[in-house]
Amino acid sequence: MVIWSDYEGSSTAWDAAMAHFDSVNLYQLYAWGEARSTLGWTPVRLVARDEKQNIVALVQGLVRRAGLGISLCWIPGGPVGAIDVCGMELRSALRLAVAMPWLYCRMNALRSLRPDDRRALKSQGWKRPRHLLTSGLSLSYDLRPDEAARRAAASGNWRHNLRRSDKYGLVVTRWNDPTAEEISAIYREMEALKGLDQQHSLEEIRALLKTIGDRFILFRCRDASGATIALRGCGYFGTDAWDLLAAATPAARKVYASHAVLWALTGECRRLGVESYDLSGIDPKGNKGVYDFKKGTGAAHQQYLGEWEWSNLPGLCWAANLAMRYRKGRL
């Protein structure tokens, strides 16, 4: 028998409890919930305990009220721990914590896809959404080999471009005191060049720097004149890291700055004890250029259990999927 209840401990104890499970991920860290709270989300943290009061699962949901008695609950990365205890008891605990009559809940489980886990979710009333926010695919970059071995594992073109970056007088260093405005400016240049929608708002970047700074590593690449032309940042926990930020100006493309900055960042991660670097999502068909760049490192394909949804109001799943579709896949 498993009982779900509100979490009442400290941020340190929450993260320590997560560390006991293989399914740990950055987006279920206490600090991630705090970061999103500055953007209008309310973190709801629940734990499942067995008869001996051992924690067997944790869920951090981000809640936003949509009006008319409806709340939205987004569970990024989770749940952590046992997946077969995430049925009606979890949903009842979420409804009690949210204190609203109607609830739409979506999770994006960042754990390797296993048929048993998929069957467990289906049997507990979860279903796959009609409109997905992510591909459910990523690439996992193994940082355990030394530098020479990692170079050898990269594609010939990737190695060639990394060598090319050495010819342009680039300076790649860890960026210890960035401002959100500086990071945002590089994103805006990249978005204008590629015709992209906004990737990260100024408020999102500011929240990231403020709340998970001690678990955040950021590198930048400056050209011969001292101008910052590329950046890449990740969050890390234990021996795992996840890509969070990556942007390059038009000038960076000409000097292969993205190769240089990723290489330096992953090297620093390895020095800090990180063994696995998640390149955080791929779309081999819709965004082939980014996929080829990431795959060129020698990273291995990763398929996640991915997105699942539930609602206690008929038709709410349909409405939520329609809204996400027209919001271009953003929560």
PDB file of N, CA, C and O in Angstrom, residues 150-188:
ATOM      1  N   ARG A 150      36.887  10.797 -27.049  1.00  0.00           N
ATOM      2  CA  ARG A 150      35.667  11.497 -27.446  1.00  0.00           C
ATOM      3  C   ARG A 150      35.842  12.168 -28.809  1.00  0.00           C
ATOM      4  O   ARG A 150      34.907  12.214 -29.606  1.00  0.00           O
ATOM      5  N   ARG A 151      37.021  12.667 -29.077  1.00  0.00           N
ATOM      6  CA  ARG A 151      37.286  13.215 -30.410  1.00  0.00           C
ATOM      7  C   ARG A 151      37.158  12.126 -31.474  1.00  0.00           C
ATOM      8  O   ARG A 151      36.554  12.332 -32.534  1.00  0.00           O
ATOM      9  N   ALA A 152      37.723  10.969 -31.168  1.00  0.00           N
ATOM     10  CA  ALA A 152      37.681   9.869 -32.129  1.00  0.00           C
ATOM     11  C   ALA A 152      36.256   9.385 -32.378  1.00  0.00           C
ATOM     12  O   ALA A 152      35.932   8.926 -33.481  1.00  0.00           O
ATOM     13  N   ALA A 153      35.388   9.503 -31.363  1.00  0.00           N
ATOM     14  CA  ALA A 153      34.011   9.043 -31.500  1.00  0.00           C
ATOM     15  C   ALA A 153      33.145  10.012 -32.299  1.00  0.00           C
ATOM     16  O   ALA A 153      32.088   9.642 -32.803  1.00  0.00           O
ATOM     17  N   ALA A 154      33.599  11.263 -32.424  1.00  0.00           N
ATOM     18  CA  ALA A 154      32.837  12.257 -33.189  1.00  0.00           C
ATOM     19  C   ALA A 154      32.945  11.973 -34.681  1.00  0.00           C
ATOM     20  O   ALA A 154      33.878  11.288 -35.146  1.00  0.00           O
ATOM     21  N   SER A 155      31.991  12.493 -35.448  1.00  0.00           N
ATOM     22  CA  SER A 155      32.051  12.312 -36.898  1.00  0.00           C
ATOM     23  C   SER A 155      33.240  13.070 -37.481  1.00  0.00           C
ATOM     24  O   SER A 155      33.747  14.018 -36.876  1.00  0.00           O
ATOM     25  N   GLY A 156      33.669  12.653 -38.660  1.00  0.00           N
ATOM     26  CA  GLY A 156      34.789  13.319 -39.300  1.00  0.00           C
ATOM     27  C   GLY A 156      34.502  14.791 -39.543  1.00  0.00           C
ATOM     28  O   GLY A 156      35.387  15.651 -39.362  1.00  0.00           O
ATOM     29  N   ASN A 157      33.289  15.112 -39.928  1.00  0.00           N
ATOM     30  CA  ASN A 157      32.924  16.514 -40.187  1.00  0.00           C
ATOM     31  C   ASN A 157      32.936  17.328 -38.898  1.00  0.00           C
ATOM     32  O   ASN A 157      33.387  18.486 -38.882  1.00  0.00           O
ATOM     33  N   TRP A 158      32.457  16.727 -37.805  1.00  0.00           N
ATOM     34  CA  TRP A 158      32.427  17.445 -36.525  1.00  0.00           C
ATOM     35  C   TRP A 158      33.859  17.721 -36.051  1.00  0.00           C
ATOM     36  O   TRP A 158      34.168  18.827 -35.611  1.00  0.00           O
ATOM     37  N   ARG A 159      34.723  16.724 -36.164  1.00  0.00           N
ATOM     38  CA  ARG A 159      36.126  16.932 -35.767  1.00  0.00           C
ATOM     39  C   ARG A 159      36.775  18.008 -36.633  1.00  0.00           C
ATOM     40  O   ARG A 159      37.530  18.858 -36.138  1.00  0.00           O
ATOM     41  N   HIS A 160      36.473  17.979 -37.918  1.00  0.00           N
ATOM     42  CA  HIS A 160      37.045  18.952 -38.839  1.00  0.00           C
ATOM     43  C   HIS A 160      36.613  20.373 -38.468  1.00  0.00           C
ATOM     44  O   HIS A 160      37.438  21.305 -38.435  1.00  0.00           O
ATOM     45  N   ASN A 161      35.344  20.545 -38.149  1.00  0.00           N
ATOM     46  CA  ASN A 161      34.849  21.865 -37.776  1.00  0.00           C
ATOM     47  C   ASN A 161      35.407  22.333 -36.438  1.00  0.00           C
ATOM     48  O   ASN A 161      35.646  23.528 -36.238  1.00  0.00           O
ATOM     49  N   LEU A 162      35.630  21.403 -35.520  1.00  0.00           N
ATOM     50  CA  LEU A 162      36.240  21.761 -34.241  1.00  0.00           C
ATOM     51  C   LEU A 162      37.671  22.256 -34.466  1.00  0.00           C
ATOM     52  O   LEU A 162      38.096  23.252 -33.860  1.00  0.00           O
ATOM     53  N   ARG A 163      38.390  21.587 -35.341  1.00  0.00           N
ATOM     54  CA  ARG A 163      39.754  22.055 -35.664  1.00  0.00           C
ATOM     55  C   ARG A 163      39.710  23.414 -36.351  1.00  0.00           C
ATOM     56  O   ARG A 163      40.565  24.272 -36.104  1.00  0.00           O
ATOM     57  N   ARG A 164      38.759  23.616 -37.214  1.00  0.00           N
ATOM     58  CA  ARG A 164      38.621  24.905 -37.895  1.00  0.00           C
ATOM     59  C   ARG A 164      38.443  26.051 -36.907  1.00  0.00           C
ATOM     60  O   ARG A 164      38.937  27.161 -37.115  1.00  0.00           O
ATOM     61  N   SER A 165      37.695  25.796 -35.832  1.00  0.00           N
ATOM     62  CA  SER A 165      37.428  26.854 -34.859  1.00  0.00           C
ATOM     63  C   SER A 165      38.702  27.377 -34.204  1.00  0.00           C
ATOM     64  O   SER A 165      38.725  28.516 -33.707  1.00  0.00           O
ATOM     65  N   ASP A 166      39.775  26.576 -34.222  1.00  0.00           N
ATOM     66  CA  ASP A 166      41.051  26.996 -33.624  1.00  0.00           C
ATOM     67  C   ASP A 166      41.756  28.083 -34.433  1.00  0.00           C
ATOM     68  O   ASP A 166      42.686  28.722 -33.928  1.00  0.00           O
ATOM     69  N   LYS A 167      41.324  28.286 -35.656  1.00  0.00           N
ATOM     70  CA  LYS A 167      42.056  29.181 -36.560  1.00  0.00           C
ATOM     71  C   LYS A 167      41.615  30.641 -36.477  1.00  0.00           C
ATOM     72  O   LYS A 167      42.212  31.491 -37.141  1.00  0.00           O
ATOM     73  N   TYR A 168      40.591  30.924 -35.689  1.00  0.00           N
ATOM     74  CA  TYR A 168      39.997  32.253 -35.749  1.00  0.00           C
ATOM     75  C   TYR A 168      40.225  33.100 -34.503  1.00  0.00           C
ATOM     76  O   TYR A 168      39.572  34.131 -34.320  1.00  0.00           O
ATOM     77  N   GLY A 169      41.126  32.686 -33.652  1.00  0.00           N
ATOM     78  CA  GLY A 169      41.421  33.482 -32.465  1.00  0.00           C
ATOM     79  C   GLY A 169      40.282  33.541 -31.460  1.00  0.00           C
ATOM     80  O   GLY A 169      40.145  34.519 -30.719  1.00  0.00           O
ATOM     81  N   LEU A 170      39.461  32.506 -31.428  1.00  0.00           N
ATOM     82  CA  LEU A 170      38.331  32.479 -30.500  1.00  0.00           C
ATOM     83  C   LEU A 170      38.808  32.256 -29.066  1.00  0.00           C
ATOM     84  O   LEU A 170      39.786  31.540 -28.825  1.00  0.00           O
ATOM     85  N   VAL A 171      38.103  32.866 -28.138  1.00  0.00           N
ATOM     86  CA  VAL A 171      38.383  32.677 -26.712  1.00  0.00           C
ATOM     87  C   VAL A 171      37.135  32.091 -26.062  1.00  0.00           C
ATOM     88  O   VAL A 171      36.081  32.743 -26.029  1.00  0.00           O
ATOM     89  N   VAL A 172      37.252  30.864 -25.568  1.00  0.00           N
ATOM     90  CA  VAL A 172      36.125  30.175 -24.952  1.00  0.00           C
ATOM     91  C   VAL A 172      36.411  30.003 -23.466  1.00  0.00           C
ATOM     92  O   VAL A 172      37.400  29.389 -23.084  1.00  0.00           O
ATOM     93  N   THR A 173      35.546  30.564 -22.643  1.00  0.00           N
ATOM     94  CA  THR A 173      35.742  30.518 -21.196  1.00  0.00           C
ATOM     95  C   THR A 173      34.418  30.279 -20.492  1.00  0.00           C
ATOM     96  O   THR A 173      33.339  30.504 -21.061  1.00  0.00           O
ATOM     97  N   ARG A 174      34.514  29.864 -19.252  1.00  0.00           N
ATOM     98  CA  ARG A 174      33.311  29.759 -18.427  1.00  0.00           C
ATOM     99  C   ARG A 174      32.813  31.166 -18.118  1.00  0.00           C
ATOM    100  O   ARG A 174      33.591  32.049 -17.775  1.00  0.00           O
ATOM    101  N   TRP A 175      31.517  31.355 -18.230  1.00  0.00           N
ATOM    102  CA  TRP A 175      30.901  32.667 -18.030  1.00  0.00           C
ATOM    103  C   TRP A 175      30.274  32.660 -16.641  1.00  0.00           C
ATOM    104  O   TRP A 175      29.182  32.149 -16.434  1.00  0.00           O
ATOM    105  N   ASN A 176      30.968  33.236 -15.686  1.00  0.00           N
ATOM    106  CA  ASN A 176      30.564  33.131 -14.291  1.00  0.00           C
ATOM    107  C   ASN A 176      29.597  34.218 -13.838  1.00  0.00           C
ATOM    108  O   ASN A 176      28.920  34.053 -12.821  1.00  0.00           O
ATOM    109  N   ASP A 177      29.554  35.341 -14.534  1.00  0.00           N
ATOM    110  CA  ASP A 177      28.720  36.446 -14.067  1.00  0.00           C
ATOM    111  C   ASP A 177      27.870  37.045 -15.187  1.00  0.00           C
ATOM    112  O   ASP A 177      27.896  38.260 -15.415  1.00  0.00           O
ATOM    113  N   PRO A 178      27.131  36.222 -15.911  1.00  0.00           N
ATOM    114  CA  PRO A 178      26.333  36.755 -17.011  1.00  0.00           C
ATOM    115  C   PRO A 178      25.106  37.509 -16.493  1.00  0.00           C
ATOM    116  O   PRO A 178      24.645  37.283 -15.370  1.00  0.00           O
ATOM    117  N   THR A 179      24.592  38.384 -17.309  1.00  0.00           N
ATOM    118  CA  THR A 179      23.284  38.984 -17.018  1.00  0.00           C
ATOM    119  C   THR A 179      22.272  38.375 -17.977  1.00  0.00           C
ATOM    120  O   THR A 179      22.622  37.930 -19.077  1.00  0.00           O
ATOM    121  N   ALA A 180      21.029  38.368 -17.549  1.00  0.00           N
ATOM    122  CA  ALA A 180      19.982  37.838 -18.410  1.00  0.00           C
ATOM    123  C   ALA A 180      19.889  38.635 -19.701  1.00  0.00           C
ATOM    124  O   ALA A 180      19.599  38.083 -20.770  1.00  0.00           O
ATOM    125  N   GLU A 181      20.154  39.932 -19.624  1.00  0.00           N
ATOM    126  CA  GLU A 181      20.079  40.789 -20.799  1.00  0.00           C
ATOM    127  C   GLU A 181      21.140  40.415 -21.836  1.00  0.00           C
ATOM    128  O   GLU A 181      20.860  40.408 -23.042  1.00  0.00           O
ATOM    129  N   GLU A 182      22.337  40.081 -21.380  1.00  0.00           N
ATOM    130  CA  GLU A 182      23.399  39.695 -22.306  1.00  0.00           C
ATOM    131  C   GLU A 182      23.057  38.388 -23.018  1.00  0.00           C
ATOM    132  O   GLU A 182      23.257  38.251 -24.227  1.00  0.00           O
ATOM    133  N   ILE A 183      22.549  37.425 -22.267  1.00  0.00           N
ATOM    134  CA  ILE A 183      22.167  36.147 -22.861  1.00  0.00           C
ATOM    135  C   ILE A 183      21.008  36.340 -23.831  1.00  0.00           C
ATOM    136  O   ILE A 183      21.010  35.813 -24.946  1.00  0.00           O
ATOM    137  N   SER A 184      20.042  37.121 -23.411  1.00  0.00           N
ATOM    138  CA  SER A 184      18.859  37.354 -24.243  1.00  0.00           C
ATOM    139  C   SER A 184      19.232  38.013 -25.566  1.00  0.00           C
ATOM    140  O   SER A 184      18.661  37.674 -26.619  1.00  0.00           O
ATOM    141  N   ALA A 185      20.180  38.927 -25.544  1.00  0.00           N
ATOM    142  CA  ALA A 185      20.572  39.630 -26.773  1.00  0.00           C
ATOM    143  C   ALA A 185      21.105  38.661 -27.820  1.00  0.00           C
ATOM    144  O   ALA A 185      20.832  38.805 -29.022  1.00  0.00           O
ATOM    145  N   ILE A 186      21.860  37.655 -27.397  1.00  0.00           N
ATOM    146  CA  ILE A 186      22.398  36.674 -28.339  1.00  0.00           C
ATOM    147  C   ILE A 186      21.269  35.817 -28.907  1.00  0.00           C
ATOM    148  O   ILE A 186      21.236  35.502 -30.102  1.00  0.00           O
ATOM    149  N   TYR A 187      20.310  35.449 -28.047  1.00  0.00           N
ATOM    150  CA  TYR A 187      19.152  34.706 -28.535  1.00  0.00           C
ATOM    151  C   TYR A 187      18.361  35.505 -29.567  1.00  0.00           C
ATOM    152  O   TYR A 187      17.925  34.970 -30.591  1.00  0.00           O
ATOM    153  N   ARG A 188      18.181  36.781 -29.317  1.00  0.00           N
ATOM    154  CA  ARG A 188      17.397  37.580 -30.253  1.00  0.00           C
ATOM    155  C   ARG A 188      18.087  37.670 -31.623  1.00  0.00           C
ATOM    156  O   ARG A 188      17.424  37.637 -32.664  1.00  0.00           O
TER     157      ARG A 188
END
